[in-house]
Structures are given as C-alpha cells and as structure tokens.
XYZ file of C-alpha atoms in Angstrom:
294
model
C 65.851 -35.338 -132.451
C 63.933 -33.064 -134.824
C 65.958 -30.458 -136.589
C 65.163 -26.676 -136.646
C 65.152 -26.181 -140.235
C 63.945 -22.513 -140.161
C 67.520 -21.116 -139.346
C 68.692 -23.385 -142.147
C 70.656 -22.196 -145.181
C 69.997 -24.151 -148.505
C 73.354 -26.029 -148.600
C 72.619 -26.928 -144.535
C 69.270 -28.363 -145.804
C 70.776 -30.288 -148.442
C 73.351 -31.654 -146.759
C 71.150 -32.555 -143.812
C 68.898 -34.191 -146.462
C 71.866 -36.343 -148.048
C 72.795 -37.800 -144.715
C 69.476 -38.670 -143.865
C 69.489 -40.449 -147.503
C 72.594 -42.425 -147.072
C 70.881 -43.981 -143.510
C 68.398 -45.874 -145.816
C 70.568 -46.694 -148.954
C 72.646 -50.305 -149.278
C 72.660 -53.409 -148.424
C 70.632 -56.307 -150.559
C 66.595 -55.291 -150.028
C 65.902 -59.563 -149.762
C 62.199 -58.599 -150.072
C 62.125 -57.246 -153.496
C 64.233 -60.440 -154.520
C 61.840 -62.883 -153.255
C 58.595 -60.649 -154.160
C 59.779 -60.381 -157.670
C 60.630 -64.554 -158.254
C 58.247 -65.898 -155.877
C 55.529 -63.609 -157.764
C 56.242 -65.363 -161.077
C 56.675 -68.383 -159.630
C 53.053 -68.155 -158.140
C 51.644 -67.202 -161.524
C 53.621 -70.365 -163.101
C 51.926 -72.262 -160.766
C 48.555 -70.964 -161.761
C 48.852 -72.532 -165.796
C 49.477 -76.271 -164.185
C 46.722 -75.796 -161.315
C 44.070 -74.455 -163.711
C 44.666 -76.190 -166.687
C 44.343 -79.423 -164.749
C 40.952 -78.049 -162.859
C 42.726 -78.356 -159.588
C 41.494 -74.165 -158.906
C 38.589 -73.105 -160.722
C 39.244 -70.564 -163.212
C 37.806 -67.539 -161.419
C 40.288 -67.737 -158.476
C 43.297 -68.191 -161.395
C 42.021 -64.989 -162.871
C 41.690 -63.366 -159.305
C 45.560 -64.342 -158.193
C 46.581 -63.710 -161.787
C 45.282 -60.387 -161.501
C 47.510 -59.921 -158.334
C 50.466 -61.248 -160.150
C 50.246 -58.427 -163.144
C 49.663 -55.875 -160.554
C 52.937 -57.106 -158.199
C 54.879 -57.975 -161.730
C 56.688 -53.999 -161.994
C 57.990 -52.911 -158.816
C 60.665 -55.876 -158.317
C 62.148 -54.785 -162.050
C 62.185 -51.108 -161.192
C 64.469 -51.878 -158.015
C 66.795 -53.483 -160.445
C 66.553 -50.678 -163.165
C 68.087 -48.844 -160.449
C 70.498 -51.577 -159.511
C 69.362 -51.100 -155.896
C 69.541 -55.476 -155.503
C 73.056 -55.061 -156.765
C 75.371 -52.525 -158.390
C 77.876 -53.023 -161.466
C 80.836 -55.050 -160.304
C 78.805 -56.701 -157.560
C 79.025 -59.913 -156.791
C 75.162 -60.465 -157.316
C 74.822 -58.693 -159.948
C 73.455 -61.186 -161.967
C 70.970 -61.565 -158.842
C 69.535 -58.110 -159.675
C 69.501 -58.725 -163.753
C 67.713 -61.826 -162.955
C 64.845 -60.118 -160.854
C 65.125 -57.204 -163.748
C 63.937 -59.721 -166.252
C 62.535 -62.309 -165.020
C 59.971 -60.500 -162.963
C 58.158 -58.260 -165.544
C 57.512 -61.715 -167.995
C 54.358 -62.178 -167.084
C 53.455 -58.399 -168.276
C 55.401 -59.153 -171.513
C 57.505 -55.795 -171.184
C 61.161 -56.566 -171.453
C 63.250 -55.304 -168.961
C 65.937 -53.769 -171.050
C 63.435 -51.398 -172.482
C 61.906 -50.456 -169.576
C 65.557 -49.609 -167.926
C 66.060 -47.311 -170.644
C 62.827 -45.664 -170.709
C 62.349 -45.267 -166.630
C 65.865 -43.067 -166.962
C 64.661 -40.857 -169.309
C 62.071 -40.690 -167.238
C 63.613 -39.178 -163.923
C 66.255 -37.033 -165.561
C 63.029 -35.595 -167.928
C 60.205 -35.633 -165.781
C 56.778 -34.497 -166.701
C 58.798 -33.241 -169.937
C 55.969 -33.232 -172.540
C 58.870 -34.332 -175.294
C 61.235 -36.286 -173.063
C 59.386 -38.024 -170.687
C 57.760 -41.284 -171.829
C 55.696 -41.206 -168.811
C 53.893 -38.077 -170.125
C 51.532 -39.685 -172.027
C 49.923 -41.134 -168.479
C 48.733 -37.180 -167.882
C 45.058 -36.820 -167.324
C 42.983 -34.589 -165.382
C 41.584 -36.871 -163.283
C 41.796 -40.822 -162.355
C 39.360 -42.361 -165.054
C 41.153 -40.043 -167.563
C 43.945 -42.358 -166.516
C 42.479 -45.590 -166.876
C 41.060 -44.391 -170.398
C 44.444 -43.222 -171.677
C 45.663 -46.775 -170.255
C 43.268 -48.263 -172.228
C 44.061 -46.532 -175.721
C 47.295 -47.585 -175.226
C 45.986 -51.574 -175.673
C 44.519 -50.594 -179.091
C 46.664 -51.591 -182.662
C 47.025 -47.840 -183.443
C 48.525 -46.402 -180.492
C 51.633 -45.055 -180.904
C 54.490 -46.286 -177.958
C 55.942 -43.428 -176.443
C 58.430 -46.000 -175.230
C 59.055 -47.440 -178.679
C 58.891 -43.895 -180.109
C 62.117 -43.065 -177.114
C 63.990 -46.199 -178.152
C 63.592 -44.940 -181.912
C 65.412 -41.905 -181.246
C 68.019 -43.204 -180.120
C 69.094 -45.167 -183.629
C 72.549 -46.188 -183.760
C 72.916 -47.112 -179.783
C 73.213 -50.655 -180.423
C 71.713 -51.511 -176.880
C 68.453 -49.125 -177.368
C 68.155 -51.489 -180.730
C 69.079 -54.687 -179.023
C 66.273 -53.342 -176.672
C 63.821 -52.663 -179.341
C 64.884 -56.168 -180.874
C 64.013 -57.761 -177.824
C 60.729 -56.302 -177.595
C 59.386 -57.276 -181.019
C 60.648 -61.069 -179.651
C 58.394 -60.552 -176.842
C 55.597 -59.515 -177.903
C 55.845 -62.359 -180.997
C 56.455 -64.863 -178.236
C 53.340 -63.710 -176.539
C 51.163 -63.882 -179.142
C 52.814 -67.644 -180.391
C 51.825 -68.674 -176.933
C 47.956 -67.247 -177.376
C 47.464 -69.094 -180.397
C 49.133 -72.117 -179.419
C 46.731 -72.425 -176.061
C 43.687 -71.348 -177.966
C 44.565 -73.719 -180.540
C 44.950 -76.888 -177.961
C 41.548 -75.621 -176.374
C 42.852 -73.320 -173.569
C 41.454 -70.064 -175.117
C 39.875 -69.151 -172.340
C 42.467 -69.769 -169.355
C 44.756 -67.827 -171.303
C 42.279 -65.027 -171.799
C 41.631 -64.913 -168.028
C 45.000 -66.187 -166.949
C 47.290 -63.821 -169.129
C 45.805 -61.415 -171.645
C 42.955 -60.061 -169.561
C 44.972 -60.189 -166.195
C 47.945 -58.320 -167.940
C 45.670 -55.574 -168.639
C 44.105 -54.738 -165.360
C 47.513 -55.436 -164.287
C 48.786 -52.255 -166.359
C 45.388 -50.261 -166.027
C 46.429 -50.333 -162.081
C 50.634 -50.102 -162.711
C 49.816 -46.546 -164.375
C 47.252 -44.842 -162.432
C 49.188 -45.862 -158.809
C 52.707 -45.714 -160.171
C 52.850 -43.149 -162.957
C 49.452 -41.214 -162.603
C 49.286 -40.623 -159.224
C 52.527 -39.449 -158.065
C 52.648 -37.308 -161.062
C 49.360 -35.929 -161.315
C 48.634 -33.112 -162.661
C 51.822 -33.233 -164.663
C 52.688 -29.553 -164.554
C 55.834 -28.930 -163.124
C 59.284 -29.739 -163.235
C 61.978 -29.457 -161.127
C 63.659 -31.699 -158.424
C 61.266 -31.036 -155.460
C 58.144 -29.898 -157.894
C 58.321 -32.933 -160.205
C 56.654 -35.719 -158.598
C 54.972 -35.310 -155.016
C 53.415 -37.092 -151.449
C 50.056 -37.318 -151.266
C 47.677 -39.439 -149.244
C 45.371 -41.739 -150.098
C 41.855 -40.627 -149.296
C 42.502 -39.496 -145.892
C 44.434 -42.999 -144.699
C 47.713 -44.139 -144.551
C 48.521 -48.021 -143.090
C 46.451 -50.344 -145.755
C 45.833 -47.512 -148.583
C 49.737 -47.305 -148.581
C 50.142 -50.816 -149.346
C 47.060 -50.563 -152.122
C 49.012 -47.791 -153.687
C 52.357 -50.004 -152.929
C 54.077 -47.392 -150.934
C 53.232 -44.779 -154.280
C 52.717 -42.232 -151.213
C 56.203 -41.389 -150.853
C 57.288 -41.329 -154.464
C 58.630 -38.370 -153.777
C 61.745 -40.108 -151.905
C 62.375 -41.951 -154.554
C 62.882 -39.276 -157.249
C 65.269 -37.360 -155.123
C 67.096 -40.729 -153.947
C 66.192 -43.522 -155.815
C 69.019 -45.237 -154.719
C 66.495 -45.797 -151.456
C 64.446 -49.372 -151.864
C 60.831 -49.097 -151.877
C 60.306 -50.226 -148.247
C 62.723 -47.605 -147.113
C 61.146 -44.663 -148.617
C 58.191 -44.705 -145.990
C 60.504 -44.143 -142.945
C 63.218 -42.278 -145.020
C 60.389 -39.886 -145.662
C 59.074 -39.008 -142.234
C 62.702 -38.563 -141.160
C 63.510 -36.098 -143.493
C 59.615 -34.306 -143.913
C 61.102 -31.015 -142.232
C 63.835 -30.623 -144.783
C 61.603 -31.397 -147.526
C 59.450 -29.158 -146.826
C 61.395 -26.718 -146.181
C 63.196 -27.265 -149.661
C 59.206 -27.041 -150.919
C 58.408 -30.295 -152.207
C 54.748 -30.530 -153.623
C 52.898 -32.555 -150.100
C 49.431 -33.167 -151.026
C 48.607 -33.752 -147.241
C 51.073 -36.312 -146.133
C-alpha cells in the first residue's frame, strides 16, 4: 500500500522512512560472506592454474580482472559491521571478510574502515572527505584522476586522513599496517619476477589491481557522487540510472544505483538497498533526495 506523502509533515516522513529502514536491516547477508572469500579464493586459484599452464595467461588476466573489481564491496559491508556487530558472536566472521577480502587490492582493511567513516559523516567535504579527490567533471576525468593516483608522487588523501589523526594509536597501527602491505606487495613482485614469473604477476596482480581500482572509483565513488557539489543528508550522494536501463547495468554498476540508501541507512546490505529503495521512493522524494531518473 503506497503512502500519500503529500499530507505528510517532516517528522511523519521520517519516521515512515525509519520503519521502512528497519524492514531491510539484520540478520547475517550470507552472500557478501561467500562473495568476499570465495572471490579470493578464486584469484588464489588463478597463481597455481597459470603458473603451471593449466589456463593460458589471457583468461588469468581476464578472471583476475574480475577479482580486483569484486575485491571492495565484501570489506565495505564489514566496515559497517553489517556481517556482524561488536559483541556478536561472528564477529570475527565479519573482521575476517573485512581483511581478507580487499588482499588482493593490497589496501588494508583497517585503513579503509577509518577512511570510509570520514567519508559519510564528511561527504563531498573538499577538506574532510577522502573521497573528494575522485571529483571530476565527467567519467574519463575519473579514470584520469584514478590514474594519477598510481604515480610515485601522488599524494594519499587517505594517508594524508590517517596523518591527522597522530596520536590515535589505531589510525597509526593503521598506517603501520599499510606501509607492511604495500612492502609485502612489492617483496612478492620481485620475488616472482626474479624466479621468472614477471609477467603472470604483471597480468595476474599489478595490472589487474589497477583496472580493478580504475573501475572501484568511477562506479563506487564517482558515480554516486558526481558532480560533488552538495552536502547534506538527502543532497550528498544520489540515484541515478545507468544509461536508460536498470536489470544488468545495475549489476555492472554493482547495485551503485541506489547508493543513495546506503548513505541514509548503511546499516542496509547491498542487496537490500534495491528493494529498500523502491519501497521508500515516495518519502525520499518527498524529503528531496537528488534522483537522477531512477
């Protein structure tokens, strides 16, 4: 039953908006769980398989490709302890995923925990949000920016974040255990170059890791965001849809569509946001959330 939101004051609206919330929130979301460890798993599989000549190493680069891009969205469920809160019984479930499945992008989870907070409670904050530095006018201002951000002089936004917060021993256990990571990385690249795998871990790790990124940014940060401009719980972030389609552009953009669900309730799980979205469209937009046609 559809509500008539027209005769509805601003607390009706967002208490009508809450319950509709709480319909979609709890419960374990299995299906990040298994998408973030069996994706690693898959792309541990690959270094056996290609290193042995059992695949060729086109189709390792094509499915390692598909791991980077898969490798976020499993951690960010966790950042928000959606698998399972403090004091839960599986928590250790949801730290596990947290970690285990951003490895193959080399970007510790700790750090990105920290940095996706400041995020939400500073969107499109040209100071405060490390997620500013995705803004660009269009899509292949995106991919360019992503790009910079590969090259030795680029300055982290996220490293810069961490930084300011000296003295937190967990934002410098953080920053720690991202200097580990990336020395680990690099260890590993020489080490496989030097035993005469240079090339499956180019097209296995370093090069896949990139596209993987070039594609986490412009679907996950970029889009959703674009053009960066306003602030504000229902003005921050937006729904949009993907050239004209919904059904198989939603999954390209991995449910990205509906981002907007998340910011105000990101205690939602990504598969919920779709149908946790349509349910509460009215209210949204009667609260005047940014739609860009969805």
């Amino acid at each position: 039953m559809s509500l008539d939101v027209s005769s509805m004051s601003d607390a009706e609206l967002a208490k009508a908006e809450r319950a509709i919330a709480r319909k979609y929130v709890g419960g374990v979301p299995w299906m990040m769980v298994v998408w973030g460890l069996g994706n690693f798993v898959v792309w541990l599989t690959l270094w056996p398989l290609v290193l042995t000549g059992v695949i060729p190493l086109w189709a390792g680069f094509l499915v390692a490709c598909l791991n980077m891009s898969l490798a976020y969205l499993p951690s960010h469920e966790a950042q928000h302890s959606n698998i399972a809160k403090e004091g839960h019984r599986l928590r250790w479930l949801n730290e596990l995923v947290g970690h285990v499945s951003t490895l193959p992008l080399v970007y510790p989870y700790r750090i990105l925990r920290m940095t996706h907070m400041l995020h939400h409670a500073h969107t499109n904050d040209p100071d405060k949000d490390p997620d500013y530095n995705n803004n660009a006018p269009t899509w292949i201002g995106a991919v360019r920016r992503t790009i910079a951000s590969f090259q030795p002089n680029y300055v982290d936004p996220y490293g810069t974040a961490m930084q300011k917060r000296a003295g937190d021993p967990a934002a410098e256990w953080a920053l720690v255990e991202a200097v580990l990571y990336k020395l680990a990385f690099v260890a590993a690249l020489i080490t496989l170059a030097w035993s005469g795998y240079a090339l499956e871990a180019f097209f296995v790790w370093w090069l896949p890791s990139k596209i993987g990124m070039i594609y986490l940014r412009l679907c996950l940060s970029w889009a959703p965001h674009v053009p960066f401009a306003e602030q504000g719980r229902y003005r921050d972030t937006r729904a949009w849809r993907f050239y004209g389609g919904m059904g198989t552009w939603n999954v390209l953009t991995m449910g990205m569509q509906y981002h907007i669900v998340h910011h105000l309730h990101p205690a939602i799980p990504l598969f919920r946001n779709g149908p946790a979205y349509w349910e509460m469209r009215d209210i949204l937009t009667a609260r005047g959330i940014r739609n860009d046609g969805l």
